[in-house]
Coordinates of C-alpha atoms and ligand atoms in Angstrom, one line a residue:
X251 CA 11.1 22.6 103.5
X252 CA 10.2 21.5 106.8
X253 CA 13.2 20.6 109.2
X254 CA 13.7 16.7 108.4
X255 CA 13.8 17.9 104.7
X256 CA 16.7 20.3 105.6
X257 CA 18.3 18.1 107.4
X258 CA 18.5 15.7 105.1
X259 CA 19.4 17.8 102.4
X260 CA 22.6 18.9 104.7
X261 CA 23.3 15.7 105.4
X262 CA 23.5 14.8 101.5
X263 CA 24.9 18.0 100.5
X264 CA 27.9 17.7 102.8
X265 CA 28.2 14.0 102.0
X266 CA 27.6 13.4 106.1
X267 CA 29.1 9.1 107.1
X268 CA 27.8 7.4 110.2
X269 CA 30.2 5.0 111.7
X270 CA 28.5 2.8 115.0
X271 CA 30.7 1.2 117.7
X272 CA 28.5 -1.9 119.3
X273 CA 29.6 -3.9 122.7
X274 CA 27.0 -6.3 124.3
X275 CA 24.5 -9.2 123.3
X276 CA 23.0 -10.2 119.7
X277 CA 20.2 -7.9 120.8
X278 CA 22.3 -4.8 120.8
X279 CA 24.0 -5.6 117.5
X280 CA 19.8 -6.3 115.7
X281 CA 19.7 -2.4 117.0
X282 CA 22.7 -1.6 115.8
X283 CA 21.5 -2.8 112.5
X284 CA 18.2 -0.3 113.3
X285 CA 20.1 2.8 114.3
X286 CA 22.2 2.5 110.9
X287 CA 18.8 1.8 108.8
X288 CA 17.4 5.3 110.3
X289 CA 20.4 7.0 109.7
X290 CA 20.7 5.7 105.9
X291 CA 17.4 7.1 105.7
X292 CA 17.9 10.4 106.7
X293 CA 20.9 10.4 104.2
X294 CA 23.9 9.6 105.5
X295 CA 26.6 6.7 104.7
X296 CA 28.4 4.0 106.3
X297 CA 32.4 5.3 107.1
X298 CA 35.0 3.2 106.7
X299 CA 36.3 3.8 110.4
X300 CA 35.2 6.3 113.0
X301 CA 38.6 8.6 111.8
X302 CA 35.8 8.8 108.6
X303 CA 32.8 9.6 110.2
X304 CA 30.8 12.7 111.0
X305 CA 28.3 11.0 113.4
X306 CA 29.8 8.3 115.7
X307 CA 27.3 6.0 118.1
X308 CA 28.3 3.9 121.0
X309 CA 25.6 1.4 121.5
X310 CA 26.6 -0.1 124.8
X311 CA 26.1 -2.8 127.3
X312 CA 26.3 -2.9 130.9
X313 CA 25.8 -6.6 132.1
X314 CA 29.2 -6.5 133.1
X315 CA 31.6 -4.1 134.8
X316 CA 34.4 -4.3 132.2
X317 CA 31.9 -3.8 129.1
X318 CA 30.9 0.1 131.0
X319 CA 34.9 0.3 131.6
X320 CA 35.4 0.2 128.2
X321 CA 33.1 2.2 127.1
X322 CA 33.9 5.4 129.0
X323 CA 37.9 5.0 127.7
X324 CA 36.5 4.9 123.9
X325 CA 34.3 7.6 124.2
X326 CA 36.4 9.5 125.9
X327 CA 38.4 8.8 123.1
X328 CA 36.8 10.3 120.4
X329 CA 37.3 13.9 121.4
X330 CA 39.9 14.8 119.4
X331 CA 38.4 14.2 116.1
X332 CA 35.1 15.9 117.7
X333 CA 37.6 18.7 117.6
X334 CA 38.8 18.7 114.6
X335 CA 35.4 17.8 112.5
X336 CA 33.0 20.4 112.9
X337 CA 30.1 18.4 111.8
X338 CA 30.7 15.7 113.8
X339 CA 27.8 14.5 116.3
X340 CA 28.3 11.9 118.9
X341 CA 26.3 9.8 120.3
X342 CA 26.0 7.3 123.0
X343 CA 22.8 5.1 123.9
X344 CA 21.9 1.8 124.8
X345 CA 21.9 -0.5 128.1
X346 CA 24.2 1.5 130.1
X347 CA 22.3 4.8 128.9
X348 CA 19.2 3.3 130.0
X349 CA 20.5 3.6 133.7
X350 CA 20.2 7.4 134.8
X351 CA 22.7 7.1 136.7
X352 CA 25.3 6.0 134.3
X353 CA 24.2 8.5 131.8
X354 CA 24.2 11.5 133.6
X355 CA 28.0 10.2 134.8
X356 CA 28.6 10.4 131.2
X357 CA 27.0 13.2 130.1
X358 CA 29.0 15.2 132.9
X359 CA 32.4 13.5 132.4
X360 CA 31.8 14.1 128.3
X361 CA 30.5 17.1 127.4
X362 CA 31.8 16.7 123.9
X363 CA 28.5 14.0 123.2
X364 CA 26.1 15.6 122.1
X365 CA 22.7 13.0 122.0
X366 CA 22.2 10.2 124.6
X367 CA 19.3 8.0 124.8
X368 CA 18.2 4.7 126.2
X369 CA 16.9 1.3 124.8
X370 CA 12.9 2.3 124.6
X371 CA 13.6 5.4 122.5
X372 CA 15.8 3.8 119.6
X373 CA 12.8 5.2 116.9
X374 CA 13.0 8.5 118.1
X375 CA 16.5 9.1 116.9
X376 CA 15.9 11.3 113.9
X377 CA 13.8 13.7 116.4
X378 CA 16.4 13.8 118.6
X379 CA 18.9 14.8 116.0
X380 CA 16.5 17.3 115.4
X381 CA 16.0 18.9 118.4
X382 CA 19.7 18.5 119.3
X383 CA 20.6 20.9 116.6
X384 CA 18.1 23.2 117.4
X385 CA 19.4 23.6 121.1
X386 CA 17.6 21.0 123.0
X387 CA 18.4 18.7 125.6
X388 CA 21.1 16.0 125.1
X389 CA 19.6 13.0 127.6
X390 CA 16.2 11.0 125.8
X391 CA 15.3 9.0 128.4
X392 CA 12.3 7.8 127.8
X393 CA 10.4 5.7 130.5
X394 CA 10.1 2.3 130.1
X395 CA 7.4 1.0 127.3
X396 CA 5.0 -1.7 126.8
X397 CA 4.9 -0.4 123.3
X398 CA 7.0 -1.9 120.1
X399 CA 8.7 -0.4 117.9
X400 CA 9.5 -2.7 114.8
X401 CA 8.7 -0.4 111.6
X402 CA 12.4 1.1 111.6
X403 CA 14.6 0.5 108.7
X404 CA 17.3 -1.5 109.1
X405 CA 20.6 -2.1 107.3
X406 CA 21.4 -5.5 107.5
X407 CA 24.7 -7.1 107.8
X408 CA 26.3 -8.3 104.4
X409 CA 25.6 -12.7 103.7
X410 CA 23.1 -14.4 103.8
X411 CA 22.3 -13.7 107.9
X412 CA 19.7 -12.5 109.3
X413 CA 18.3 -11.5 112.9
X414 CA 14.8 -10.8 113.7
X415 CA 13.6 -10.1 117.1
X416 CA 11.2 -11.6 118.6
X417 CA 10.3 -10.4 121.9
X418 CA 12.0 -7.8 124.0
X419 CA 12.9 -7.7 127.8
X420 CA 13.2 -10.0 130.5
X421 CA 11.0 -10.5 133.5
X422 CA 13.6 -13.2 135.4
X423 CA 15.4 -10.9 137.4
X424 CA 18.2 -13.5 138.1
X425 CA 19.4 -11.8 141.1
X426 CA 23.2 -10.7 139.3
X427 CA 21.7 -9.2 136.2
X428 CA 20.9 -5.8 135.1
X429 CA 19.2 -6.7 132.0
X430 CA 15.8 -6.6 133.0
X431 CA 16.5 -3.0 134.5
X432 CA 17.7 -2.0 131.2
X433 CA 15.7 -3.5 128.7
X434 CA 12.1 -3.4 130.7
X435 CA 9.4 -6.6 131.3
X436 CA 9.2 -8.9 127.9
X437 CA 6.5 -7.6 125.0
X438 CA 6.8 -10.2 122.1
X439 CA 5.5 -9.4 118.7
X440 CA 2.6 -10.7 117.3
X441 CA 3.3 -14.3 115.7
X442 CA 1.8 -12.4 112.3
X443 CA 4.4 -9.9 112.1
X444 CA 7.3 -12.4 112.9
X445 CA 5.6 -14.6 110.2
X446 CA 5.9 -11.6 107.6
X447 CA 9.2 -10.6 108.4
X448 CA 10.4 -14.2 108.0
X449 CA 8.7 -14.7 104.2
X450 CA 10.1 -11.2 103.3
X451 CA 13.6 -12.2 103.9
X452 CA 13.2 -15.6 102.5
X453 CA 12.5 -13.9 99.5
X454 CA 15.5 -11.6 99.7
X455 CA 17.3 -14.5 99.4
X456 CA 18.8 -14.8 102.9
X457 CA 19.4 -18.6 103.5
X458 CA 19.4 -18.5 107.8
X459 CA 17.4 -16.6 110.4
X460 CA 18.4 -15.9 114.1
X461 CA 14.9 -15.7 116.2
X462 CA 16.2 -13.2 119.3
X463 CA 14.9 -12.8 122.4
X464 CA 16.6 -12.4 125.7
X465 CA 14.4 -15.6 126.8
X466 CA 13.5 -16.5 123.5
X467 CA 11.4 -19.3 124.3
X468 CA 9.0 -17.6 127.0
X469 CA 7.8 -15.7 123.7
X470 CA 4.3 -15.6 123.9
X471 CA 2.5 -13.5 120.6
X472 CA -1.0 -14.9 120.5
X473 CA 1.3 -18.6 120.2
X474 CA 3.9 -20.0 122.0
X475 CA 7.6 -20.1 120.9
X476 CA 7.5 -23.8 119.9
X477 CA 4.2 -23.4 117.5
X478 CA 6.0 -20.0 116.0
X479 CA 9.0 -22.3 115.4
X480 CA 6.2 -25.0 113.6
X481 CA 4.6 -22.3 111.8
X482 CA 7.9 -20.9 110.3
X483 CA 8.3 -24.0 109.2
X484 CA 5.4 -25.1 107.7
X485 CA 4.8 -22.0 106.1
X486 CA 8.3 -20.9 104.5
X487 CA 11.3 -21.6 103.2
X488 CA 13.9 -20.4 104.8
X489 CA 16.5 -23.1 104.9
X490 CA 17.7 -22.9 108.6
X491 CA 16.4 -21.3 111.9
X492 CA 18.5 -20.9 115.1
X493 CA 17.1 -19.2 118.1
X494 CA 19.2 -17.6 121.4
X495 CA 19.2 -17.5 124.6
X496 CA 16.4 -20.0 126.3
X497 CA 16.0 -20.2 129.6
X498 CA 16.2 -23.8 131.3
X499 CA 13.2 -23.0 133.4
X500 CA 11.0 -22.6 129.8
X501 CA 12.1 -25.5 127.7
X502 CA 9.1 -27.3 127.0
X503 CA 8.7 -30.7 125.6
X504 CA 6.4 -29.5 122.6
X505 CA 9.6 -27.3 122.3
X506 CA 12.2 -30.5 121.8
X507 CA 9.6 -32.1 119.7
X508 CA 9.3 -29.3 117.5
X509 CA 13.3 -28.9 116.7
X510 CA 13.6 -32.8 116.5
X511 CA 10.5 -32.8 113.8
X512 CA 11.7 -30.2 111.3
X513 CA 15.5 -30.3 109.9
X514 CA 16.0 -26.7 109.0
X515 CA 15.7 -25.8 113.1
X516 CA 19.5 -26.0 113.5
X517 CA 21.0 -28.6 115.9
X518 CA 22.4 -26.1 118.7
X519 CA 20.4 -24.8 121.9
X520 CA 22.3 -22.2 123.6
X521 CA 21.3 -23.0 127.0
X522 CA 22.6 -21.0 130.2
X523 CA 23.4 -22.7 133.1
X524 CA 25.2 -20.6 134.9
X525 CA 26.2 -22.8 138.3
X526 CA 26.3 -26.4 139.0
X527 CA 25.0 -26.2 142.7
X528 CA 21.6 -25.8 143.4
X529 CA 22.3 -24.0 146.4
X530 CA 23.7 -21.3 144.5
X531 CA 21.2 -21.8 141.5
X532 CA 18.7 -20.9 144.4
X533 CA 20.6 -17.8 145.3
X534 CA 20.9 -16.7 142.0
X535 CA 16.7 -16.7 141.1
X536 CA 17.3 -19.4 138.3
X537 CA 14.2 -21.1 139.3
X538 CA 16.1 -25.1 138.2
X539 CA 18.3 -27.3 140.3
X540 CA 21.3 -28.7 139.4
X541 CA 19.0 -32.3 138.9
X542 CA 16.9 -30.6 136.6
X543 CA 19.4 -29.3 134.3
X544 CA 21.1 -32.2 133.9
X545 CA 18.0 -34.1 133.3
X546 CA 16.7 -31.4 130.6
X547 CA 19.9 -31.6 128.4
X548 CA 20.2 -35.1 128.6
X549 CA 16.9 -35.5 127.7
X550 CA 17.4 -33.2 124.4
X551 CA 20.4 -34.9 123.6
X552 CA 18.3 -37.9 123.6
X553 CA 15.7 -36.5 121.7
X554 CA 17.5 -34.6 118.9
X555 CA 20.7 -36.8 118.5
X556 CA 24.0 -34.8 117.6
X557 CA 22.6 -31.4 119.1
X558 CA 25.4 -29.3 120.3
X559 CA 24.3 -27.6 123.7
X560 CA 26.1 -24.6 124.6
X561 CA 26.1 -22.3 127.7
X562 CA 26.7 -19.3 130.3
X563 CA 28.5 -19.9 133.9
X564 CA 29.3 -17.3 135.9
X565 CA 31.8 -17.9 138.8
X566 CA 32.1 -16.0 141.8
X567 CA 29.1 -15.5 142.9
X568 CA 28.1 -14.0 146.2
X569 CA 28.8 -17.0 148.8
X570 CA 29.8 -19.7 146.1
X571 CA 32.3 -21.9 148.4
X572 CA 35.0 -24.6 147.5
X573 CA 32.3 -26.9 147.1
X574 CA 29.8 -25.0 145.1
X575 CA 32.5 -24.3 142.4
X576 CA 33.2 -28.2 142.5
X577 CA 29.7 -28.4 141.3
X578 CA 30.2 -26.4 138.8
X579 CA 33.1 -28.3 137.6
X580 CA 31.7 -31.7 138.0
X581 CA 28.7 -30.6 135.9
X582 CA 30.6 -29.1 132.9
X583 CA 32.5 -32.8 133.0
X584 CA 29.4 -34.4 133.1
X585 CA 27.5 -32.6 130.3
X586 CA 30.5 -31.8 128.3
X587 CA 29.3 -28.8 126.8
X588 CA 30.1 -27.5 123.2
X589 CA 31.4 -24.8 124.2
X590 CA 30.5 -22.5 127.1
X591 CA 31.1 -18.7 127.7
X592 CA 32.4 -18.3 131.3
X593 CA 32.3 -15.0 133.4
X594 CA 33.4 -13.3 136.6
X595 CA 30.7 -12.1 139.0
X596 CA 30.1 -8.8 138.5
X597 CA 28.5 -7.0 141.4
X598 CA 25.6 -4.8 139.3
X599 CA 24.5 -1.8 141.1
X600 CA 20.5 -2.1 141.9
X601 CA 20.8 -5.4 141.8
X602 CA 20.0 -8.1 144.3
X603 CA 23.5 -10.1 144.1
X604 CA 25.1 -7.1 144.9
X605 CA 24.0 -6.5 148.2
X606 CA 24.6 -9.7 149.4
X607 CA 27.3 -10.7 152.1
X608 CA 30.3 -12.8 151.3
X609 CA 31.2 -11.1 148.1
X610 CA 33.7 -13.7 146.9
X611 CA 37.9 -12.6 147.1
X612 CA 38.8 -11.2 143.9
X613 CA 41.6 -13.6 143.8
X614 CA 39.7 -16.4 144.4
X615 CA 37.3 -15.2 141.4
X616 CA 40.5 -15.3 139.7
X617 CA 41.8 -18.9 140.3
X618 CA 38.1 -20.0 139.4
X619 CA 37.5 -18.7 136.3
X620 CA 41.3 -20.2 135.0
X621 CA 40.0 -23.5 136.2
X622 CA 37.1 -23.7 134.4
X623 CA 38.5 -22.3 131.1
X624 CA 41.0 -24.8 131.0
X625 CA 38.4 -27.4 131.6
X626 CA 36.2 -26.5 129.2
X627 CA 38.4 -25.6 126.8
X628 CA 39.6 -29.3 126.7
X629 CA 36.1 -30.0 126.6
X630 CA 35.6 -28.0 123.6
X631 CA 38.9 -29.0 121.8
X632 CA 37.8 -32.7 122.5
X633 CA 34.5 -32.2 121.5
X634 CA 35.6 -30.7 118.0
X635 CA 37.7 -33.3 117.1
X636 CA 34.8 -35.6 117.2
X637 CA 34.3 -34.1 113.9
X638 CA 37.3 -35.4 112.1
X639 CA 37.0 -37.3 109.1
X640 CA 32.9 -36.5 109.0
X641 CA 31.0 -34.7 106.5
X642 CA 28.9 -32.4 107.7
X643 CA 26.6 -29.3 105.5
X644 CA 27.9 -25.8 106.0
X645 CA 26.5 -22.5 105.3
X646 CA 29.2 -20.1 103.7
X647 CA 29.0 -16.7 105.5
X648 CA 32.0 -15.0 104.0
X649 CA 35.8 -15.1 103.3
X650 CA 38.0 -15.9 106.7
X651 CA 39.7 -13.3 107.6
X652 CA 42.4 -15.2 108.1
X653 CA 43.3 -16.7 104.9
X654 CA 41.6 -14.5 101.7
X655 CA 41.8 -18.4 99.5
X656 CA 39.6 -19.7 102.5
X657 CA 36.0 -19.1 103.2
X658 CA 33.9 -19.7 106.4
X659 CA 30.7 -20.5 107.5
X660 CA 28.8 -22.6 110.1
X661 CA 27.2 -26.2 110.7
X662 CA 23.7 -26.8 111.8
X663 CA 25.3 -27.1 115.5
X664 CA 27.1 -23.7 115.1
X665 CA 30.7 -24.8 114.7
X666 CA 32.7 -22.7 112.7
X667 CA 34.3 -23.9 109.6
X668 CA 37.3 -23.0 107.7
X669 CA 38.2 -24.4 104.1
X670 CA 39.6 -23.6 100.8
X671 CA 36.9 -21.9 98.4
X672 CA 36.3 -19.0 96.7
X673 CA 33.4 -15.7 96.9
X674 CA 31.3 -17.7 94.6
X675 CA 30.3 -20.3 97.4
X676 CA 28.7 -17.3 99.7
X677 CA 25.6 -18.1 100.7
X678 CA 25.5 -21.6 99.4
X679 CA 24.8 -24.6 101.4
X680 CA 27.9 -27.0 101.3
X681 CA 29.4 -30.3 102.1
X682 CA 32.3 -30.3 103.9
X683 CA 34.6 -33.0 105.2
X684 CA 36.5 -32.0 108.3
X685 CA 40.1 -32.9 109.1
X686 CA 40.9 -30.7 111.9
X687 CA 38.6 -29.7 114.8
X688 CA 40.7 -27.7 116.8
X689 CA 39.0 -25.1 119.5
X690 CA 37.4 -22.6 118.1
X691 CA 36.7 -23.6 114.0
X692 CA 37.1 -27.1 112.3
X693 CA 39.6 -27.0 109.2
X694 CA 37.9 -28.9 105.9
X695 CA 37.9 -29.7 102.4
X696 CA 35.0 -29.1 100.3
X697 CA 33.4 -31.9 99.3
X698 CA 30.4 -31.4 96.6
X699 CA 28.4 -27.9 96.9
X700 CA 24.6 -28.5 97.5
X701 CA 21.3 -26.8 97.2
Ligands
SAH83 N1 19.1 -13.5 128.6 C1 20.2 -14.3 128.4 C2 21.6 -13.6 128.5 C3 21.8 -12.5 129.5 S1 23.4 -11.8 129.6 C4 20.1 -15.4 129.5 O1 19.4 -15.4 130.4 O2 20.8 -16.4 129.3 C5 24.5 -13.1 129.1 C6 25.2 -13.7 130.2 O3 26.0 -12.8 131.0 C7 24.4 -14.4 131.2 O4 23.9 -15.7 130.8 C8 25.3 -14.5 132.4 O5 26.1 -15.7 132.3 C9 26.2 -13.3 132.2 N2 26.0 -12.3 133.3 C10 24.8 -11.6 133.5 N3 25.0 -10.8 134.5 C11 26.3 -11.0 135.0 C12 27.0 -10.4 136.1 N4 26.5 -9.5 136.9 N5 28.3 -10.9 136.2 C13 28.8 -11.8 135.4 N6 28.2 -12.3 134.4 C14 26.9 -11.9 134.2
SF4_84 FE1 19.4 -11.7 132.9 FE2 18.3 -13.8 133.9 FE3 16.9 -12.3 132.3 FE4 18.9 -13.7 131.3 S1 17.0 -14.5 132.2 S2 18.5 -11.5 130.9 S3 20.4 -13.7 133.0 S4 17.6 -11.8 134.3
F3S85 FE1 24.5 -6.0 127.4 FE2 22.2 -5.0 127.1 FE3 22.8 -7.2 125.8 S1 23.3 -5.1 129.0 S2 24.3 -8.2 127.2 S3 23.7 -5.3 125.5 S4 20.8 -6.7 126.6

């Protein structure tokens, strides 16, 4: 027997359960879906809660401060059942792992975790559980790769979900953001391999796909993101396609023309603006003015009638005055987004924003950010209620978890919806007529069930 065959014989013998704790972007939880499909094949089974596991993971994220603040209190966490399970490995990898620094902070304030890697070395896990119990090191860091790595297992989520990455990395360095530190310079996959991995899960029977990319639609695998949408298309059947997070600065016209020509491309872009003044759009390495934002998602609304546009603002920002943040405001009235997810500044270490003068007051931070939620959640509440009394087709996910007579599943444009219906529906496309929009889900009745 060599040493994978004893270790999975251990591992079966003992009856060994992996339980994984994800923070961070879509990105991190596709990996997280990775990391469990190696593990399953080297034997062991998912745990019902980490108090049930004998290997516990921390995938992490570090694009804000809060997200690595949390992390170190539930790792450090974990100790006691590390001592009272003496089979228990722990592990922590991911963004903040791929930052020396941060990992060997860890590794020293920790010595209870046993393997820590980074985001290029994700494949290499069953070596490094290997060479862990052999004596070896504890930090994989592997240097930063132009090579990809897709031909991991992976367990996928329950429903009839799926992700499928497309391209990896970022080379915008927005002057706030770690990401590109931690994730290296984009590779996309070949449009052939995206292709295959499409059919195959159209033929498992899942009903969406989620194309990911942390700037999805600079992908560039021998064709560009808005011919790879076409060719999906065209060439299978997979009922709906969504896509997250394009960039402003990438979103072509062939790329509008492309969602409005082809139905199953759902009606939501996901599109980041981050500020409403282009002085601080400037500031920030966005590469659009305030003007050209605008322009852009008016123009797609125009284009591809009843698209919901969503998006990312971040407040605070090094030198943002009084008048930049009324920008900001006056553009989220204007464009009246769907819904938007809105952030504090967050100096990053290594960053550019973070050397910059005229950090802005934390208090003032403060008063910003509860300004703009309120705003936008009117926004969002109005916006919803625009639904009431329509029809619209939803795609059951799963049972709420709110109500076990209800299930719940999403429009084209990504809205949450909640009705009365049973397990049966799951995965079946539905029509749905809402009576309540309220802010985060519309409330409905089920109308006929569909295809
Ligand atoms: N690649 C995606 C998402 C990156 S991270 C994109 O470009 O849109 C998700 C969001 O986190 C960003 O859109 C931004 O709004 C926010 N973010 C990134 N760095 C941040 C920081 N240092 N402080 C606060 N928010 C930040
Ligand atoms: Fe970060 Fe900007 Fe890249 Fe998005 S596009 S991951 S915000 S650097
Ligand atoms: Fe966080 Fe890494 Fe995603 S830093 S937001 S998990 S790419």
């Amino acid at each position: 027997m060599n040493e994978m065959e004893k270790l999975k014989a251990e591992v079966k013998k003992k009856g060994l359960k992996y339980h994984i704790i994800t923070y961070g972007c879509q990105m991190n939880a596709h990996e997280s879906e990775k990391i469990a499909g190696i593990l399953e094949n080297i034997g062991y089974t998912p745990a019902n809660s980490k108090e049930d596991a004998d290997f516990i993971l921390f995938n992490t994220c570090c694009v804000r401060e809060n997200a690595e603040q949390k992390t170190f209190g539930n790792v450090g966490r974990i100790k006691k059942l590390k001592q009272l399970n003496q089979d228990m490995l722990v592990a922590v990898c991911g963004c903040m792992m791929q930052q020396e620094k941060a990992a060997k902070k860890l590794m020293e304030t920790f010595p209870f975790v046993d393997i820590i890697f980074g985001t290029h070395n994700l494949h290499e896990l069953p070596g490094m559980i290997l060479s862990y119990k052999s004596g070896g090191e504890r930090f994989y860091s592997a240097p930063e790769t132009q090579e990809l790595h897709d031909d991991v297992p992976q367990k996928r989520a329950e429903g009839p979900l799926a992700s499928v990455n497309i391209m990896y990395g970022c080379n915008n360095f927005c002057s706030y953001c770690i990401v590109p530190y931690v994730r290296g310079r984009e590779r996309s996959r070949s449009a052939e391999d995206v292709m295959r991995e499409v059919s195959g899960l159209t033929a498992q029977g899942y009903r969406e796909v989620m194309l990911l990319g942390q700037n999805v639609n600079s992908y560039d695998g021998g064709i560009n993101f808005a011919r790879l949408l076409k060719r999906i298309c065209g060439e299978t059947d997979i009922p709906r396609i969504r896509f997250m997070t394009s960039h402003p600065k990438d979103l072509s016209d062939e790329l509008i023309e492309v969602i409005a020509a082809y139905p199953q491309i759902c009606r939501h872009i996901h599109l980041p603006v981050q500020s409403g003044s282009s002085r601080v759009l400037r500031k920030m390495n966005r590469k659009y003015t305030r003007e050209a934002y605008i322009a852009l998602a008016e123009k797609i609304r125009e284009r591809i009638p009843g698209i919901a546009i969503t998006t990312d603002i971040i407040v605070g920002f090094p030198g943002e005055t009084d008048v930049d943040f009324g920008d900001t405001l006056s553009l989220v009235k204007r464009l009246r987004f769907d819904s938007a997810f809105t952030f504090v500044y967050s100096p990053r270490s290594g960053t550019q924003a973070a050397e910059m003068p005229d950090q802005v007051d934390e208090a003032l931070r403060t008063e910003r950010i509860m300004e703009l939620v309120a705003l936008q959640n009117k926004i969002t509440e109005e916006r919803n209620r625009e639904y009431e009394g329509k029809t619209t087709q939803v795609l059951v996910e799963g049972i709420s978890t709110r109500n076990p007579g209800h299930v719940c599943g999403r429009t084209s444009t990504s809205k949450m919806v909640n009705f009365e219906g049973g397990a049966d529906l799951i995965g079946h496309f539905v029509d749905v007529k809402i009576t309540r929009g309220k802010k985060t889900t519309l409330f409905g009745t089920l109308v006929e069930e569909g295809m």
